[in-house]
Amino acid sequence: QVQVVESGGGLVQPGGSLRLSCSASGTIRRLYAMAWHRQVPGKERVLVASINNKGEITYADYVKGRFSILRGNSENTVLLQMDSLNPEDTAVYYCKAVDGLETKTIYWGQGTQVTVSS
């Protein structure tokens, strides 16, 4: 089993910044990718950004130029740097770890709330 833990959410004013952190641990074969998704009540969980084992990065259009996904200093850790936040970014942010280059088993974290409000 793989455990995924997020941290770093909170309340921030419009135009502000937050950095989320995600760490995967446990019986990991080899992580294929890690990603951030977000979800608001009544809507589907959607991709924010992802990075795979080759370092290839994907961003959702609505965060390009404002958010950055990067590897943390520790193994199997990713960060999400969020700048120029606006109220529409308010959501629960979930980290996803995809384990195994062939099996691609998905593990989710418990989520961290990000609220952008004045």
Short mmCIF file of N, CA and C in Angstrom, two decimals:
data_model
loop_
_atom_site.label_atom_id
_atom_site.label_comp_id
_atom_site.label_asym_id
_atom_site.label_seq_id
_atom_site.Cartn_x
_atom_site.Cartn_y
_atom_site.Cartn_z
N GLN A 1 0.83 -1.19 0.00
CA GLN A 1 0.00 0.00 0.00
C GLN A 1 0.87 1.25 0.00
N VAL A 2 0.31 2.26 -0.61
CA VAL A 2 0.99 3.55 -0.69
C VAL A 2 0.14 4.59 0.04
N GLN A 3 0.77 5.35 0.88
CA GLN A 3 0.08 6.43 1.58
C GLN A 3 0.48 7.76 0.94
N VAL A 4 -0.53 8.60 0.76
CA VAL A 4 -0.31 9.91 0.15
C VAL A 4 -0.82 10.97 1.13
N VAL A 5 0.03 11.92 1.46
CA VAL A 5 -0.34 12.94 2.45
C VAL A 5 -0.05 14.32 1.89
N GLU A 6 -1.07 15.19 1.94
CA GLU A 6 -0.90 16.57 1.48
C GLU A 6 -0.82 17.49 2.70
N SER A 7 -0.22 18.64 2.48
CA SER A 7 -0.21 19.69 3.49
C SER A 7 -0.05 21.04 2.82
N GLY A 8 -0.34 22.10 3.57
CA GLY A 8 -0.08 23.44 3.07
C GLY A 8 -1.29 24.25 2.68
N GLY A 9 -2.49 23.69 2.79
CA GLY A 9 -3.68 24.45 2.45
C GLY A 9 -3.97 25.52 3.48
N GLY A 10 -4.97 26.36 3.18
CA GLY A 10 -5.35 27.39 4.12
C GLY A 10 -6.12 28.50 3.46
N LEU A 11 -6.22 29.62 4.18
CA LEU A 11 -6.94 30.80 3.71
C LEU A 11 -5.93 31.83 3.20
N VAL A 12 -6.20 32.37 2.02
CA VAL A 12 -5.31 33.37 1.45
C VAL A 12 -6.16 34.42 0.75
N GLN A 13 -5.66 35.64 0.71
CA GLN A 13 -6.39 36.72 0.03
C GLN A 13 -6.18 36.65 -1.48
N PRO A 14 -7.11 37.17 -2.25
CA PRO A 14 -6.93 37.22 -3.71
C PRO A 14 -5.61 37.88 -4.07
N GLY A 15 -4.92 37.28 -5.03
CA GLY A 15 -3.61 37.77 -5.44
C GLY A 15 -2.46 37.16 -4.66
N GLY A 16 -2.77 36.43 -3.61
CA GLY A 16 -1.75 35.85 -2.77
C GLY A 16 -1.23 34.53 -3.30
N SER A 17 -0.37 33.91 -2.50
CA SER A 17 0.30 32.66 -2.88
C SER A 17 0.19 31.62 -1.78
N LEU A 18 0.22 30.38 -2.20
CA LEU A 18 0.29 29.24 -1.27
C LEU A 18 1.15 28.17 -1.92
N ARG A 19 1.79 27.36 -1.09
CA ARG A 19 2.54 26.21 -1.59
C ARG A 19 2.00 24.96 -0.91
N LEU A 20 1.57 24.02 -1.72
CA LEU A 20 1.12 22.73 -1.22
C LEU A 20 2.23 21.71 -1.36
N SER A 21 2.26 20.78 -0.43
CA SER A 21 3.25 19.71 -0.46
C SER A 21 2.55 18.36 -0.42
N CYS A 22 3.11 17.39 -1.12
CA CYS A 22 2.55 16.05 -1.14
C CYS A 22 3.69 15.04 -1.06
N SER A 23 3.50 14.06 -0.20
CA SER A 23 4.51 13.02 -0.03
C SER A 23 3.87 11.66 -0.12
N ALA A 24 4.48 10.78 -0.90
CA ALA A 24 4.03 9.39 -1.03
C ALA A 24 5.01 8.49 -0.30
N SER A 25 4.48 7.52 0.45
CA SER A 25 5.34 6.60 1.20
C SER A 25 4.68 5.23 1.24
N GLY A 26 5.44 4.25 1.73
CA GLY A 26 4.92 2.90 1.82
C GLY A 26 5.61 1.98 0.83
N THR A 27 4.88 0.98 0.38
CA THR A 27 5.44 -0.01 -0.55
C THR A 27 5.29 0.51 -1.97
N ILE A 28 6.28 1.28 -2.39
CA ILE A 28 6.24 1.91 -3.70
C ILE A 28 7.12 1.12 -4.67
N ARG A 29 6.56 0.74 -5.82
CA ARG A 29 7.38 0.08 -6.83
C ARG A 29 8.29 1.13 -7.47
N ARG A 30 7.70 1.95 -8.25
CA ARG A 30 8.36 3.11 -8.82
C ARG A 30 7.26 4.03 -9.30
N LEU A 31 7.26 5.25 -8.81
CA LEU A 31 6.20 6.16 -9.18
C LEU A 31 6.26 6.53 -10.65
N TYR A 32 5.15 6.31 -11.33
CA TYR A 32 5.04 6.71 -12.74
C TYR A 32 4.79 8.21 -12.83
N ALA A 33 3.96 8.73 -11.93
CA ALA A 33 3.63 10.14 -11.97
C ALA A 33 3.03 10.56 -10.63
N MET A 34 3.07 11.86 -10.40
CA MET A 34 2.32 12.46 -9.30
C MET A 34 1.58 13.66 -9.85
N ALA A 35 0.44 13.96 -9.26
CA ALA A 35 -0.40 15.01 -9.81
C ALA A 35 -1.22 15.67 -8.71
N TRP A 36 -1.68 16.86 -9.03
CA TRP A 36 -2.62 17.58 -8.19
C TRP A 36 -3.94 17.73 -8.94
N HIS A 37 -5.02 17.45 -8.24
CA HIS A 37 -6.37 17.66 -8.73
C HIS A 37 -7.09 18.56 -7.73
N ARG A 38 -8.22 19.11 -8.14
CA ARG A 38 -9.02 19.87 -7.20
C ARG A 38 -10.50 19.62 -7.44
N GLN A 39 -11.27 19.86 -6.40
CA GLN A 39 -12.70 19.59 -6.48
C GLN A 39 -13.46 20.60 -5.63
N VAL A 40 -14.56 21.10 -6.22
CA VAL A 40 -15.48 21.96 -5.48
C VAL A 40 -16.78 21.18 -5.30
N PRO A 41 -17.57 21.52 -4.29
CA PRO A 41 -18.81 20.77 -4.03
C PRO A 41 -19.72 20.73 -5.24
N GLY A 42 -20.20 19.54 -5.56
CA GLY A 42 -21.13 19.37 -6.65
C GLY A 42 -20.50 19.26 -8.02
N LYS A 43 -19.18 19.31 -8.08
CA LYS A 43 -18.50 19.21 -9.37
C LYS A 43 -17.48 18.08 -9.35
N GLU A 44 -17.05 17.68 -10.53
CA GLU A 44 -16.08 16.60 -10.65
C GLU A 44 -14.70 17.06 -10.20
N ARG A 45 -13.91 16.10 -9.80
CA ARG A 45 -12.51 16.35 -9.49
C ARG A 45 -11.76 16.53 -10.81
N VAL A 46 -10.98 17.59 -10.92
CA VAL A 46 -10.32 17.90 -12.18
C VAL A 46 -8.81 18.05 -11.98
N LEU A 47 -8.09 17.80 -13.04
CA LEU A 47 -6.64 17.90 -13.01
C LEU A 47 -6.19 19.35 -12.92
N VAL A 48 -5.19 19.59 -12.07
CA VAL A 48 -4.56 20.91 -11.99
C VAL A 48 -3.19 20.86 -12.67
N ALA A 49 -2.37 19.89 -12.26
CA ALA A 49 -1.03 19.76 -12.81
C ALA A 49 -0.50 18.36 -12.52
N SER A 50 0.39 17.89 -13.38
CA SER A 50 0.99 16.58 -13.16
C SER A 50 2.44 16.59 -13.62
N ILE A 51 3.22 15.67 -13.07
CA ILE A 51 4.60 15.48 -13.49
C ILE A 51 4.88 13.99 -13.50
N ASN A 52 5.49 13.49 -14.57
CA ASN A 52 5.73 12.05 -14.64
C ASN A 52 7.20 11.72 -14.37
N ASN A 53 7.54 10.45 -14.49
CA ASN A 53 8.89 10.00 -14.14
C ASN A 53 9.95 10.53 -15.11
N LYS A 54 9.50 11.02 -16.27
CA LYS A 54 10.44 11.62 -17.22
C LYS A 54 10.58 13.12 -17.00
N GLY A 55 9.85 13.64 -16.05
CA GLY A 55 9.89 15.08 -15.81
C GLY A 55 8.95 15.87 -16.70
N GLU A 56 8.10 15.20 -17.44
CA GLU A 56 7.15 15.88 -18.32
C GLU A 56 6.01 16.43 -17.47
N ILE A 57 5.67 17.68 -17.73
CA ILE A 57 4.69 18.40 -16.91
C ILE A 57 3.49 18.80 -17.74
N THR A 58 2.31 18.68 -17.14
CA THR A 58 1.07 19.11 -17.76
C THR A 58 0.33 20.03 -16.80
N TYR A 59 -0.21 21.11 -17.34
CA TYR A 59 -1.02 22.04 -16.55
C TYR A 59 -2.40 22.19 -17.18
N ALA A 60 -3.40 22.36 -16.33
CA ALA A 60 -4.71 22.76 -16.83
C ALA A 60 -4.61 24.19 -17.33
N ASP A 61 -5.39 24.51 -18.36
CA ASP A 61 -5.30 25.85 -18.96
C ASP A 61 -5.55 26.95 -17.94
N TYR A 62 -6.44 26.69 -16.99
CA TYR A 62 -6.84 27.76 -16.08
C TYR A 62 -5.79 28.04 -14.99
N VAL A 63 -4.69 27.29 -14.95
CA VAL A 63 -3.64 27.59 -13.99
C VAL A 63 -2.31 27.91 -14.65
N LYS A 64 -2.24 27.78 -15.97
CA LYS A 64 -0.98 28.05 -16.67
C LYS A 64 -0.51 29.47 -16.40
N GLY A 65 0.76 29.59 -16.07
CA GLY A 65 1.34 30.89 -15.79
C GLY A 65 1.17 31.33 -14.35
N ARG A 66 0.35 30.61 -13.60
CA ARG A 66 0.13 30.98 -12.18
C ARG A 66 0.59 29.89 -11.22
N PHE A 67 0.43 28.64 -11.61
CA PHE A 67 0.80 27.51 -10.75
C PHE A 67 2.03 26.81 -11.33
N SER A 68 2.82 26.25 -10.43
CA SER A 68 3.98 25.46 -10.85
C SER A 68 4.04 24.18 -10.04
N ILE A 69 4.24 23.06 -10.72
CA ILE A 69 4.44 21.79 -10.02
C ILE A 69 5.93 21.47 -10.08
N LEU A 70 6.47 21.06 -8.98
CA LEU A 70 7.90 20.77 -8.94
C LEU A 70 8.18 19.67 -7.93
N ARG A 71 9.29 18.98 -8.15
CA ARG A 71 9.67 17.91 -7.23
C ARG A 71 10.23 18.52 -5.96
N GLY A 72 9.89 17.87 -4.83
CA GLY A 72 10.44 18.31 -3.56
C GLY A 72 11.84 17.77 -3.35
N ASN A 73 12.46 18.19 -2.28
CA ASN A 73 13.81 17.74 -1.98
C ASN A 73 13.84 16.27 -1.57
N SER A 74 12.76 15.79 -0.96
CA SER A 74 12.69 14.40 -0.55
C SER A 74 12.16 13.55 -1.70
N GLU A 75 12.54 12.29 -1.71
CA GLU A 75 12.07 11.38 -2.74
C GLU A 75 10.57 11.23 -2.65
N ASN A 76 9.93 11.11 -3.79
CA ASN A 76 8.48 10.88 -3.88
C ASN A 76 7.69 12.02 -3.25
N THR A 77 8.19 13.24 -3.42
CA THR A 77 7.51 14.43 -2.93
C THR A 77 7.33 15.42 -4.07
N VAL A 78 6.15 16.01 -4.16
CA VAL A 78 5.91 17.06 -5.14
C VAL A 78 5.29 18.25 -4.44
N LEU A 79 5.55 19.41 -5.02
CA LEU A 79 5.02 20.66 -4.50
C LEU A 79 4.14 21.30 -5.56
N LEU A 80 3.19 22.10 -5.10
CA LEU A 80 2.39 22.90 -6.01
C LEU A 80 2.48 24.34 -5.53
N GLN A 81 3.22 25.14 -6.29
CA GLN A 81 3.34 26.56 -5.99
C GLN A 81 2.21 27.28 -6.69
N MET A 82 1.39 27.96 -5.92
CA MET A 82 0.21 28.63 -6.47
C MET A 82 0.36 30.13 -6.24
N ASP A 83 0.43 30.89 -7.32
CA ASP A 83 0.55 32.34 -7.26
C ASP A 83 -0.66 32.99 -7.92
N SER A 84 -0.82 34.27 -7.64
CA SER A 84 -1.93 35.04 -8.23
C SER A 84 -3.26 34.31 -8.04
N LEU A 85 -3.49 33.86 -6.84
CA LEU A 85 -4.71 33.11 -6.56
C LEU A 85 -5.94 34.00 -6.66
N ASN A 86 -7.03 33.43 -7.13
CA ASN A 86 -8.30 34.14 -7.19
C ASN A 86 -9.39 33.28 -6.55
N PRO A 87 -10.54 33.86 -6.24
CA PRO A 87 -11.58 33.09 -5.54
C PRO A 87 -12.00 31.82 -6.27
N GLU A 88 -11.86 31.81 -7.60
CA GLU A 88 -12.23 30.61 -8.36
C GLU A 88 -11.29 29.43 -8.10
N ASP A 89 -10.16 29.70 -7.48
CA ASP A 89 -9.23 28.62 -7.13
C ASP A 89 -9.62 27.94 -5.81
N THR A 90 -10.62 28.45 -5.14
CA THR A 90 -11.07 27.83 -3.91
C THR A 90 -11.58 26.42 -4.18
N ALA A 91 -11.02 25.45 -3.47
CA ALA A 91 -11.36 24.04 -3.70
C ALA A 91 -10.62 23.18 -2.69
N VAL A 92 -10.98 21.92 -2.67
CA VAL A 92 -10.16 20.93 -1.96
C VAL A 92 -9.15 20.40 -2.98
N TYR A 93 -7.90 20.46 -2.64
CA TYR A 93 -6.84 20.02 -3.53
C TYR A 93 -6.37 18.63 -3.09
N TYR A 94 -6.35 17.72 -4.06
CA TYR A 94 -5.99 16.34 -3.80
C TYR A 94 -4.70 15.99 -4.54
N CYS A 95 -3.84 15.27 -3.87
CA CYS A 95 -2.64 14.75 -4.51
C CYS A 95 -2.87 13.31 -4.94
N LYS A 96 -2.35 12.98 -6.11
CA LYS A 96 -2.49 11.63 -6.65
C LYS A 96 -1.11 11.08 -6.95
N ALA A 97 -0.88 9.84 -6.52
CA ALA A 97 0.36 9.13 -6.86
C ALA A 97 -0.01 7.95 -7.74
N VAL A 98 0.70 7.80 -8.84
CA VAL A 98 0.48 6.69 -9.77
C VAL A 98 1.69 5.77 -9.67
N ASP A 99 1.48 4.57 -9.14
CA ASP A 99 2.58 3.68 -8.82
C ASP A 99 2.70 2.55 -9.82
N GLY A 100 3.92 2.30 -10.26
CA GLY A 100 4.17 1.21 -11.20
C GLY A 100 4.12 1.68 -12.63
N LEU A 101 5.23 1.47 -13.35
CA LEU A 101 5.29 1.96 -14.73
C LEU A 101 4.32 1.20 -15.62
N GLU A 102 4.00 -0.05 -15.27
CA GLU A 102 3.05 -0.82 -16.09
C GLU A 102 1.67 -0.88 -15.43
N THR A 103 1.62 -1.09 -14.11
CA THR A 103 0.32 -1.25 -13.45
C THR A 103 -0.42 0.07 -13.27
N LYS A 104 0.34 1.14 -13.06
CA LYS A 104 -0.22 2.49 -12.87
C LYS A 104 -1.37 2.48 -11.85
N THR A 105 -1.10 1.97 -10.68
CA THR A 105 -2.09 1.96 -9.62
C THR A 105 -2.19 3.35 -9.01
N ILE A 106 -3.42 3.82 -8.82
CA ILE A 106 -3.65 5.19 -8.35
C ILE A 106 -3.94 5.22 -6.86
N TYR A 107 -3.28 6.13 -6.18
CA TYR A 107 -3.53 6.38 -4.75
C TYR A 107 -3.81 7.87 -4.57
N TRP A 108 -4.79 8.16 -3.72
CA TRP A 108 -5.17 9.55 -3.45
C TRP A 108 -4.86 9.94 -2.01
N GLY A 109 -4.54 11.19 -1.82
CA GLY A 109 -4.44 11.75 -0.49
C GLY A 109 -5.82 12.13 0.02
N GLN A 110 -5.86 12.64 1.24
CA GLN A 110 -7.14 12.96 1.87
C GLN A 110 -7.64 14.34 1.46
N GLY A 111 -6.80 15.13 0.86
CA GLY A 111 -7.19 16.46 0.39
C GLY A 111 -6.86 17.54 1.39
N THR A 112 -6.63 18.74 0.87
CA THR A 112 -6.36 19.91 1.71
C THR A 112 -7.15 21.09 1.16
N GLN A 113 -7.81 21.81 2.05
CA GLN A 113 -8.69 22.91 1.63
C GLN A 113 -7.87 24.16 1.33
N VAL A 114 -8.14 24.75 0.18
CA VAL A 114 -7.59 26.05 -0.17
C VAL A 114 -8.76 27.01 -0.35
N THR A 115 -8.75 28.10 0.39
CA THR A 115 -9.80 29.10 0.31
C THR A 115 -9.19 30.44 -0.02
N VAL A 116 -9.67 31.03 -1.12
CA VAL A 116 -9.18 32.34 -1.54
C VAL A 116 -10.30 33.35 -1.33
N SER A 117 -10.11 34.22 -0.37
CA SER A 117 -11.18 35.16 -0.01
C SER A 117 -10.59 36.36 0.71
N SER A 118 -11.23 37.50 0.52
CA SER A 118 -10.81 38.70 1.24
C SER A 118 -11.60 38.86 2.53
#
